[in-house]
Each structure stands twice: as structure tokens, then as C-alpha cells.
């Protein structure tokens, strides 16, 4: 029923159709009858105990809430594939740049210092990139979240978990792409076990940074 900017005429036509449809519906006739006679007003229009509502005040179980919030959040991720592609491409380009700067290090005094610098860039890139990727997630959705929370549609924990878990695949893919490019280019210790150990640490750093970004986002009332 909202009037969208630059679509006033179209929106008003839609509203008129909805109102006209309601005016001839059985519910509208019932409302008019009760309003005119004044009988059974309490029975019809005062708030009664709602059927199917548990003592916690929610109509659905914890798992149902979690499932639908997760599904909605996952659809939000899928609706913007360009953002995912840009982030992966950006990660690949930065990884290639770092790999080119520190390409083929040898285990001498200079090489150890250079490897130390490359590991520092590993951490800073995974930290800042992931913090700023999620820093506006919750503050952008705050009005919608507050409205749905007050309507008792879902708990805070189901919303937070569903929202964060939906984005986990991306925050696993980014460290994987970054480490897979830079690790062999720099010439870090060869072997699958060493590579997987480094990958696991980079994934953990990236997800800790993401959690810190969520903390800032939750603590802020607006994007600015």
C-alpha cells in the first residue's frame, strides 16, 4: 500500500484495486454489519488468545525460525552474484600482487625477513577485507529486524545464526582462493599438510575478523 517515489499514479491505481476488492468481500460486509449493529464487537475485534502460540510467545519452534531465516539470508546472497564474483576476483588480484612481490623466496636471512613480511600481509588482508565486508550488514537491516522481532516472528539468536551461517561459504572461499595463490608463489614450505595448516589458520583469522565486523555492525544504530 506504500506510495513508491516516481510511481505515484501506478501505486494509487494498485491501492484503489485492493480497496475495491476488499469493499465487496465477505469480510468487509461482516465488518460493516458489526459496526452498524454494535453487536459482538468484543468477540470479533478485541484481541483474543492466539491459537498455536507457545508460552514463549512464538508461533513456530526454534528450528523452524532458524530454517526460514537461514533460507531467506541464503536467497539474499544468491540474488547478488556479482558481489560474490567481485570479492573473489578482488581477492585473486590482491593475492597475485602479493605473490608477485614476494615471489620465490629462499630460506636465507633476507628470505626469512621477506616471508615474515608476506605473512603479515596475509593477516592484514584477511582481517580488514572481511571486517569491511560485513560492517554494514546488521545496521542496514535494523528497521526490518526490529519490526519482525516485535511481531514475535523470530528470536534474536535464530536471526543472528541464520544470517551469519548463510555467508559462511563465501568466508571460506575467500581465504581458500587467497592462500592457494600466494602460498606456492611465495615458495612457502611445500607439502599438503603444511599448506592445509596454513589454510586453516587463514580461514580462522578471516572468520574472527568477520565476527569482529559483526560486533561493530550490531553495536551501531546506523551505517554512518
PDB file of C-alpha atoms in Angstrom:
ATOM      1  CA  UNK A   1       0.000   0.000   0.000  1.00  0.00           C
ATOM      2  CA  UNK A   2       3.013   2.302   0.076  1.00  0.00           C
ATOM      3  CA  UNK A   3       3.410   5.084  -2.486  1.00  0.00           C
ATOM      4  CA  UNK A   4       6.754   4.483  -4.186  1.00  0.00           C
ATOM      5  CA  UNK A   5       8.703   7.530  -5.442  1.00  0.00           C
ATOM      6  CA  UNK A   6       8.238   8.243  -9.169  1.00  0.00           C
ATOM      7  CA  UNK A   7       5.435   5.661  -9.350  1.00  0.00           C
ATOM      8  CA  UNK A   8       2.632   7.597  -7.634  1.00  0.00           C
ATOM      9  CA  UNK A   9      -0.032   7.046 -10.309  1.00  0.00           C
ATOM     10  CA  UNK A  10       0.698   3.333 -10.679  1.00  0.00           C
ATOM     11  CA  UNK A  11       0.742   2.818  -6.893  1.00  0.00           C
ATOM     12  CA  UNK A  12      -2.531   4.693  -6.398  1.00  0.00           C
ATOM     13  CA  UNK A  13      -4.206   2.547  -9.073  1.00  0.00           C
ATOM     14  CA  UNK A  14      -2.969  -0.591  -7.288  1.00  0.00           C
ATOM     15  CA  UNK A  15      -4.236   0.701  -3.938  1.00  0.00           C
ATOM     16  CA  UNK A  16      -7.651   1.511  -5.451  1.00  0.00           C
ATOM     17  CA  UNK A  17      -7.929  -2.043  -6.859  1.00  0.00           C
ATOM     18  CA  UNK A  18      -7.051  -3.537  -3.441  1.00  0.00           C
ATOM     19  CA  UNK A  19      -9.560  -1.308  -1.631  1.00  0.00           C
ATOM     20  CA  UNK A  20     -12.295  -2.007  -4.198  1.00  0.00           C
ATOM     21  CA  UNK A  21     -11.670  -5.753  -3.924  1.00  0.00           C
ATOM     22  CA  UNK A  22     -11.884  -5.590  -0.141  1.00  0.00           C
ATOM     23  CA  UNK A  23     -15.060  -3.492  -0.235  1.00  0.00           C
ATOM     24  CA  UNK A  24     -17.024  -6.284  -1.955  1.00  0.00           C
ATOM     25  CA  UNK A  25     -15.516  -9.133   0.092  1.00  0.00           C
ATOM     26  CA  UNK A  26     -17.428 -11.136   2.755  1.00  0.00           C
ATOM     27  CA  UNK A  27     -15.081  -9.812   5.468  1.00  0.00           C
ATOM     28  CA  UNK A  28     -15.951  -6.204   4.594  1.00  0.00           C
ATOM     29  CA  UNK A  29     -19.686  -6.984   4.777  1.00  0.00           C
ATOM     30  CA  UNK A  30     -19.161  -8.623   8.174  1.00  0.00           C
ATOM     31  CA  UNK A  31     -17.202  -5.601   9.456  1.00  0.00           C
ATOM     32  CA  UNK A  32     -19.940  -3.225   8.283  1.00  0.00           C
ATOM     33  CA  UNK A  33     -22.632  -5.373   9.871  1.00  0.00           C
ATOM     34  CA  UNK A  34     -20.859  -5.456  13.251  1.00  0.00           C
ATOM     35  CA  UNK A  35     -20.088  -1.726  13.035  1.00  0.00           C
ATOM     36  CA  UNK A  36     -23.704  -0.821  12.251  1.00  0.00           C
ATOM     37  CA  UNK A  37     -25.349  -3.067  14.839  1.00  0.00           C
ATOM     38  CA  UNK A  38     -22.710  -2.780  17.565  1.00  0.00           C
ATOM     39  CA  UNK A  39     -23.189  -6.457  18.494  1.00  0.00           C
ATOM     40  CA  UNK A  40     -20.405  -8.983  19.174  1.00  0.00           C
ATOM     41  CA  UNK A  41     -17.696  -6.344  18.899  1.00  0.00           C
ATOM     42  CA  UNK A  42     -15.577  -7.946  21.623  1.00  0.00           C
ATOM     43  CA  UNK A  43     -15.908 -11.379  20.072  1.00  0.00           C
ATOM     44  CA  UNK A  44     -14.872 -10.160  16.621  1.00  0.00           C
ATOM     45  CA  UNK A  45     -12.331  -7.418  17.093  1.00  0.00           C
ATOM     46  CA  UNK A  46     -10.797  -7.489  20.572  1.00  0.00           C
ATOM     47  CA  UNK A  47      -7.519  -9.398  20.767  1.00  0.00           C
ATOM     48  CA  UNK A  48      -8.112 -12.979  21.816  1.00  0.00           C
ATOM     49  CA  UNK A  49      -5.507 -15.573  22.892  1.00  0.00           C
ATOM     50  CA  UNK A  50      -3.815 -16.721  19.706  1.00  0.00           C
ATOM     51  CA  UNK A  51      -4.007 -20.369  18.726  1.00  0.00           C
ATOM     52  CA  UNK A  52      -0.756 -22.238  18.253  1.00  0.00           C
ATOM     53  CA  UNK A  53       1.349 -19.817  20.267  1.00  0.00           C
ATOM     54  CA  UNK A  54       3.669 -21.343  22.846  1.00  0.00           C
ATOM     55  CA  UNK A  55       4.399 -19.930  26.270  1.00  0.00           C
ATOM     56  CA  UNK A  56       7.461 -18.183  24.831  1.00  0.00           C
ATOM     57  CA  UNK A  57       5.184 -16.109  22.587  1.00  0.00           C
ATOM     58  CA  UNK A  58       6.329 -17.549  19.242  1.00  0.00           C
ATOM     59  CA  UNK A  59       4.130 -19.452  16.811  1.00  0.00           C
ATOM     60  CA  UNK A  60       6.948 -21.633  15.478  1.00  0.00           C
ATOM     61  CA  UNK A  61       9.731 -23.675  17.033  1.00  0.00           C
ATOM     62  CA  UNK A  62      13.377 -22.594  17.271  1.00  0.00           C
ATOM     63  CA  UNK A  63      14.394 -24.845  14.358  1.00  0.00           C
ATOM     64  CA  UNK A  64      11.583 -23.573  12.122  1.00  0.00           C
ATOM     65  CA  UNK A  65      12.580 -19.969  12.782  1.00  0.00           C
ATOM     66  CA  UNK A  66      16.247 -20.772  12.149  1.00  0.00           C
ATOM     67  CA  UNK A  67      15.455 -22.645   8.913  1.00  0.00           C
ATOM     68  CA  UNK A  68      13.434 -19.828   7.376  1.00  0.00           C
ATOM     69  CA  UNK A  69      15.822 -17.041   8.427  1.00  0.00           C
ATOM     70  CA  UNK A  70      18.721 -19.098   7.017  1.00  0.00           C
ATOM     71  CA  UNK A  71      16.796 -19.727   3.789  1.00  0.00           C
ATOM     72  CA  UNK A  72      15.913 -16.026   3.405  1.00  0.00           C
ATOM     73  CA  UNK A  73      19.506 -14.959   4.101  1.00  0.00           C
ATOM     74  CA  UNK A  74      20.815 -17.521   1.616  1.00  0.00           C
ATOM     75  CA  UNK A  75      18.448 -16.178  -1.065  1.00  0.00           C
ATOM     76  CA  UNK A  76      19.777 -12.678  -0.343  1.00  0.00           C
ATOM     77  CA  UNK A  77      23.310 -13.928  -1.014  1.00  0.00           C
ATOM     78  CA  UNK A  78      22.232 -15.672  -4.241  1.00  0.00           C
ATOM     79  CA  UNK A  79      20.380 -12.586  -5.510  1.00  0.00           C
ATOM     80  CA  UNK A  80      23.657 -10.660  -5.743  1.00  0.00           C
ATOM     81  CA  UNK A  81      26.062 -12.995  -7.586  1.00  0.00           C
ATOM     82  CA  UNK A  82      28.046 -10.048  -8.944  1.00  0.00           C
ATOM     83  CA  UNK A  83      29.101  -9.101  -5.399  1.00  0.00           C
ATOM     84  CA  UNK A  84      30.442 -12.633  -4.833  1.00  0.00           C
ATOM     85  CA  UNK A  85      32.296 -12.595  -8.154  1.00  0.00           C
ATOM     86  CA  UNK A  86      33.808  -9.168  -7.438  1.00  0.00           C
ATOM     87  CA  UNK A  87      35.006 -10.244  -3.986  1.00  0.00           C
ATOM     88  CA  UNK A  88      36.602 -13.425  -5.337  1.00  0.00           C
ATOM     89  CA  UNK A  89      38.190 -11.514  -8.230  1.00  0.00           C
ATOM     90  CA  UNK A  90      39.459  -8.817  -5.862  1.00  0.00           C
ATOM     91  CA  UNK A  91      40.933 -11.493  -3.586  1.00  0.00           C
ATOM     92  CA  UNK A  92      42.617 -13.249  -6.530  1.00  0.00           C
ATOM     93  CA  UNK A  93      44.121  -9.969  -7.790  1.00  0.00           C
ATOM     94  CA  UNK A  94      45.471  -8.962  -4.358  1.00  0.00           C
ATOM     95  CA  UNK A  95      46.841 -12.483  -3.824  1.00  0.00           C
ATOM     96  CA  UNK A  96      48.571 -12.401  -7.219  1.00  0.00           C
ATOM     97  CA  UNK A  97      50.047  -8.971  -6.413  1.00  0.00           C
ATOM     98  CA  UNK A  98      51.413 -10.149  -3.039  1.00  0.00           C
ATOM     99  CA  UNK A  99      52.657 -13.370  -4.621  1.00  0.00           C
ATOM    100  CA  UNK A 100      54.450 -11.369  -7.346  1.00  0.00           C
ATOM    101  CA  UNK A 101      56.140  -9.051  -4.827  1.00  0.00           C
ATOM    102  CA  UNK A 102      57.398 -11.939  -2.663  1.00  0.00           C
ATOM    103  CA  UNK A 103      57.831 -14.474  -5.493  1.00  0.00           C
ATOM    104  CA  UNK A 104      60.158 -17.453  -4.936  1.00  0.00           C
ATOM    105  CA  UNK A 105      61.682 -16.723  -1.534  1.00  0.00           C
ATOM    106  CA  UNK A 106      64.734 -18.719  -0.403  1.00  0.00           C
ATOM    107  CA  UNK A 107      65.490 -19.709   3.184  1.00  0.00           C
ATOM    108  CA  UNK A 108      68.330 -17.271   3.818  1.00  0.00           C
ATOM    109  CA  UNK A 109      68.405 -14.185   6.058  1.00  0.00           C
ATOM    110  CA  UNK A 110      66.697 -11.911   3.509  1.00  0.00           C
ATOM    111  CA  UNK A 111      64.202 -14.631   2.565  1.00  0.00           C
ATOM    112  CA  UNK A 112      63.138 -15.143   6.181  1.00  0.00           C
ATOM    113  CA  UNK A 113      62.542 -11.399   6.599  1.00  0.00           C
ATOM    114  CA  UNK A 114      60.557 -11.303   3.360  1.00  0.00           C
ATOM    115  CA  UNK A 115      58.473 -14.323   4.366  1.00  0.00           C
ATOM    116  CA  UNK A 116      57.795 -12.589   7.690  1.00  0.00           C
ATOM    117  CA  UNK A 117      56.512  -9.554   5.750  1.00  0.00           C
ATOM    118  CA  UNK A 118      54.356 -11.725   3.484  1.00  0.00           C
ATOM    119  CA  UNK A 119      52.756 -13.435   6.490  1.00  0.00           C
ATOM    120  CA  UNK A 120      51.991 -10.001   7.940  1.00  0.00           C
ATOM    121  CA  UNK A 121      50.197  -9.124   4.683  1.00  0.00           C
ATOM    122  CA  UNK A 122      48.338 -12.449   4.893  1.00  0.00           C
ATOM    123  CA  UNK A 123      46.898 -11.395   8.254  1.00  0.00           C
ATOM    124  CA  UNK A 124      46.162  -7.745   7.459  1.00  0.00           C
ATOM    125  CA  UNK A 125      44.496  -8.548   4.141  1.00  0.00           C
ATOM    126  CA  UNK A 126      42.283 -11.274   5.634  1.00  0.00           C
ATOM    127  CA  UNK A 127      41.435  -9.042   8.611  1.00  0.00           C
ATOM    128  CA  UNK A 128      40.489  -5.714   7.037  1.00  0.00           C
ATOM    129  CA  UNK A 129      38.920  -7.199   3.914  1.00  0.00           C
ATOM    130  CA  UNK A 130      36.500  -9.315   5.959  1.00  0.00           C
ATOM    131  CA  UNK A 131      35.748  -6.673   8.605  1.00  0.00           C
ATOM    132  CA  UNK A 132      34.665  -4.135   5.983  1.00  0.00           C
ATOM    133  CA  UNK A 133      32.738  -6.768   4.025  1.00  0.00           C
ATOM    134  CA  UNK A 134      30.193  -7.212   6.867  1.00  0.00           C
ATOM    135  CA  UNK A 135      30.412  -3.957   8.800  1.00  0.00           C
ATOM    136  CA  UNK A 136      27.065  -2.659   7.481  1.00  0.00           C
ATOM    137  CA  UNK A 137      25.122  -5.946   7.420  1.00  0.00           C
ATOM    138  CA  UNK A 138      23.051  -5.597  10.583  1.00  0.00           C
ATOM    139  CA  UNK A 139      22.788  -1.808  10.751  1.00  0.00           C
ATOM    140  CA  UNK A 140      21.333  -1.811   7.218  1.00  0.00           C
ATOM    141  CA  UNK A 141      18.625  -4.311   8.209  1.00  0.00           C
ATOM    142  CA  UNK A 142      17.955  -2.899  11.680  1.00  0.00           C
ATOM    143  CA  UNK A 143      14.473  -1.401  10.976  1.00  0.00           C
ATOM    144  CA  UNK A 144      13.227  -4.642   9.385  1.00  0.00           C
ATOM    145  CA  UNK A 145      14.737  -6.734  12.169  1.00  0.00           C
ATOM    146  CA  UNK A 146      13.141  -4.619  14.932  1.00  0.00           C
ATOM    147  CA  UNK A 147       9.733  -4.793  13.263  1.00  0.00           C
ATOM    148  CA  UNK A 148       9.886  -8.572  12.839  1.00  0.00           C
ATOM    149  CA  UNK A 149      11.269  -9.076  16.348  1.00  0.00           C
ATOM    150  CA  UNK A 150       8.442  -7.043  17.895  1.00  0.00           C
ATOM    151  CA  UNK A 151       5.983  -9.100  15.850  1.00  0.00           C
ATOM    152  CA  UNK A 152       7.444 -12.216  17.539  1.00  0.00           C
ATOM    153  CA  UNK A 153       8.370 -13.781  14.218  1.00  0.00           C
ATOM    154  CA  UNK A 154      11.775 -14.995  15.383  1.00  0.00           C
ATOM    155  CA  UNK A 155      14.284 -14.840  18.221  1.00  0.00           C
ATOM    156  CA  UNK A 156      17.468 -12.809  18.147  1.00  0.00           C
ATOM    157  CA  UNK A 157      19.701 -15.896  18.185  1.00  0.00           C
ATOM    158  CA  UNK A 158      17.940 -17.568  15.233  1.00  0.00           C
ATOM    159  CA  UNK A 159      18.251 -14.355  13.208  1.00  0.00           C
ATOM    160  CA  UNK A 160      21.945 -13.891  14.023  1.00  0.00           C
ATOM    161  CA  UNK A 161      22.884 -17.526  13.367  1.00  0.00           C
ATOM    162  CA  UNK A 162      20.854 -17.750  10.167  1.00  0.00           C
ATOM    163  CA  UNK A 163      22.314 -14.519   8.839  1.00  0.00           C
ATOM    164  CA  UNK A 164      25.934 -15.436   9.617  1.00  0.00           C
ATOM    165  CA  UNK A 165      25.798 -19.099   8.543  1.00  0.00           C
ATOM    166  CA  UNK A 166      24.329 -18.098   5.159  1.00  0.00           C
ATOM    167  CA  UNK A 167      27.526 -16.132   4.471  1.00  0.00           C
ATOM    168  CA  UNK A 168      29.964 -18.785   5.748  1.00  0.00           C
ATOM    169  CA  UNK A 169      30.595 -20.349   2.269  1.00  0.00           C
ATOM    170  CA  UNK A 170      31.894 -17.010   0.979  1.00  0.00           C
ATOM    171  CA  UNK A 171      34.111 -16.544   4.030  1.00  0.00           C
ATOM    172  CA  UNK A 172      35.572 -19.992   3.399  1.00  0.00           C
ATOM    173  CA  UNK A 173      36.049 -19.411  -0.335  1.00  0.00           C
ATOM    174  CA  UNK A 174      37.910 -16.092   0.058  1.00  0.00           C
ATOM    175  CA  UNK A 175      40.724 -17.475   2.309  1.00  0.00           C
ATOM    176  CA  UNK A 176      40.950 -20.572   0.084  1.00  0.00           C
ATOM    177  CA  UNK A 177      41.470 -18.503  -3.082  1.00  0.00           C
ATOM    178  CA  UNK A 178      43.922 -16.166  -1.343  1.00  0.00           C
ATOM    179  CA  UNK A 179      46.059 -18.918   0.223  1.00  0.00           C
ATOM    180  CA  UNK A 180      46.011 -21.166  -2.861  1.00  0.00           C
ATOM    181  CA  UNK A 181      47.530 -18.376  -4.994  1.00  0.00           C
ATOM    182  CA  UNK A 182      50.035 -16.799  -2.599  1.00  0.00           C
ATOM    183  CA  UNK A 183      51.319 -19.938  -0.835  1.00  0.00           C
ATOM    184  CA  UNK A 184      53.044 -21.562  -3.858  1.00  0.00           C
ATOM    185  CA  UNK A 185      54.065 -18.219  -5.431  1.00  0.00           C
ATOM    186  CA  UNK A 186      55.954 -17.082  -2.320  1.00  0.00           C
ATOM    187  CA  UNK A 187      57.529 -20.518  -2.007  1.00  0.00           C
ATOM    188  CA  UNK A 188      56.352 -21.333   1.498  1.00  0.00           C
ATOM    189  CA  UNK A 189      57.031 -24.797   2.899  1.00  0.00           C
ATOM    190  CA  UNK A 190      55.887 -27.436   0.419  1.00  0.00           C
ATOM    191  CA  UNK A 191      53.633 -30.341   1.317  1.00  0.00           C
ATOM    192  CA  UNK A 192      49.889 -30.841   1.633  1.00  0.00           C
ATOM    193  CA  UNK A 193      49.940 -30.895   5.460  1.00  0.00           C
ATOM    194  CA  UNK A 194      51.780 -27.557   5.675  1.00  0.00           C
ATOM    195  CA  UNK A 195      49.506 -25.971   3.090  1.00  0.00           C
ATOM    196  CA  UNK A 196      46.346 -27.198   4.849  1.00  0.00           C
ATOM    197  CA  UNK A 197      47.689 -25.965   8.215  1.00  0.00           C
ATOM    198  CA  UNK A 198      48.289 -22.501   6.760  1.00  0.00           C
ATOM    199  CA  UNK A 199      44.860 -22.558   5.069  1.00  0.00           C
ATOM    200  CA  UNK A 200      43.140 -23.492   8.336  1.00  0.00           C
ATOM    201  CA  UNK A 201      44.865 -20.634  10.194  1.00  0.00           C
ATOM    202  CA  UNK A 202      43.969 -18.114   7.463  1.00  0.00           C
ATOM    203  CA  UNK A 203      40.327 -19.325   7.497  1.00  0.00           C
ATOM    204  CA  UNK A 204      40.196 -18.894  11.295  1.00  0.00           C
ATOM    205  CA  UNK A 205      41.719 -15.401  11.066  1.00  0.00           C
ATOM    206  CA  UNK A 206      39.208 -14.431   8.358  1.00  0.00           C
ATOM    207  CA  UNK A 207      36.245 -15.663  10.380  1.00  0.00           C
ATOM    208  CA  UNK A 208      37.437 -13.994  13.596  1.00  0.00           C
ATOM    209  CA  UNK A 209      37.712 -10.753  11.602  1.00  0.00           C
ATOM    210  CA  UNK A 210      34.204 -11.339  10.242  1.00  0.00           C
ATOM    211  CA  UNK A 211      32.895 -11.808  13.785  1.00  0.00           C
ATOM    212  CA  UNK A 212      34.540  -8.540  14.818  1.00  0.00           C
ATOM    213  CA  UNK A 213      32.846  -6.842  11.861  1.00  0.00           C
ATOM    214  CA  UNK A 214      29.503  -8.272  13.022  1.00  0.00           C
ATOM    215  CA  UNK A 215      30.199  -6.926  16.522  1.00  0.00           C
ATOM    216  CA  UNK A 216      30.740  -3.409  15.162  1.00  0.00           C
ATOM    217  CA  UNK A 217      27.651  -3.737  12.951  1.00  0.00           C
ATOM    218  CA  UNK A 218      25.454  -4.891  15.853  1.00  0.00           C
ATOM    219  CA  UNK A 219      26.729  -2.113  18.119  1.00  0.00           C
ATOM    220  CA  UNK A 220      25.971   0.608  15.556  1.00  0.00           C
ATOM    221  CA  UNK A 221      22.500   2.077  15.139  1.00  0.00           C
ATOM    222  CA  UNK A 222      23.130   3.240  11.564  1.00  0.00           C
ATOM    223  CA  UNK A 223      25.558   2.671   8.698  1.00  0.00           C
ATOM    224  CA  UNK A 224      27.128   6.114   9.116  1.00  0.00           C
TER     225      UNK A 224
END
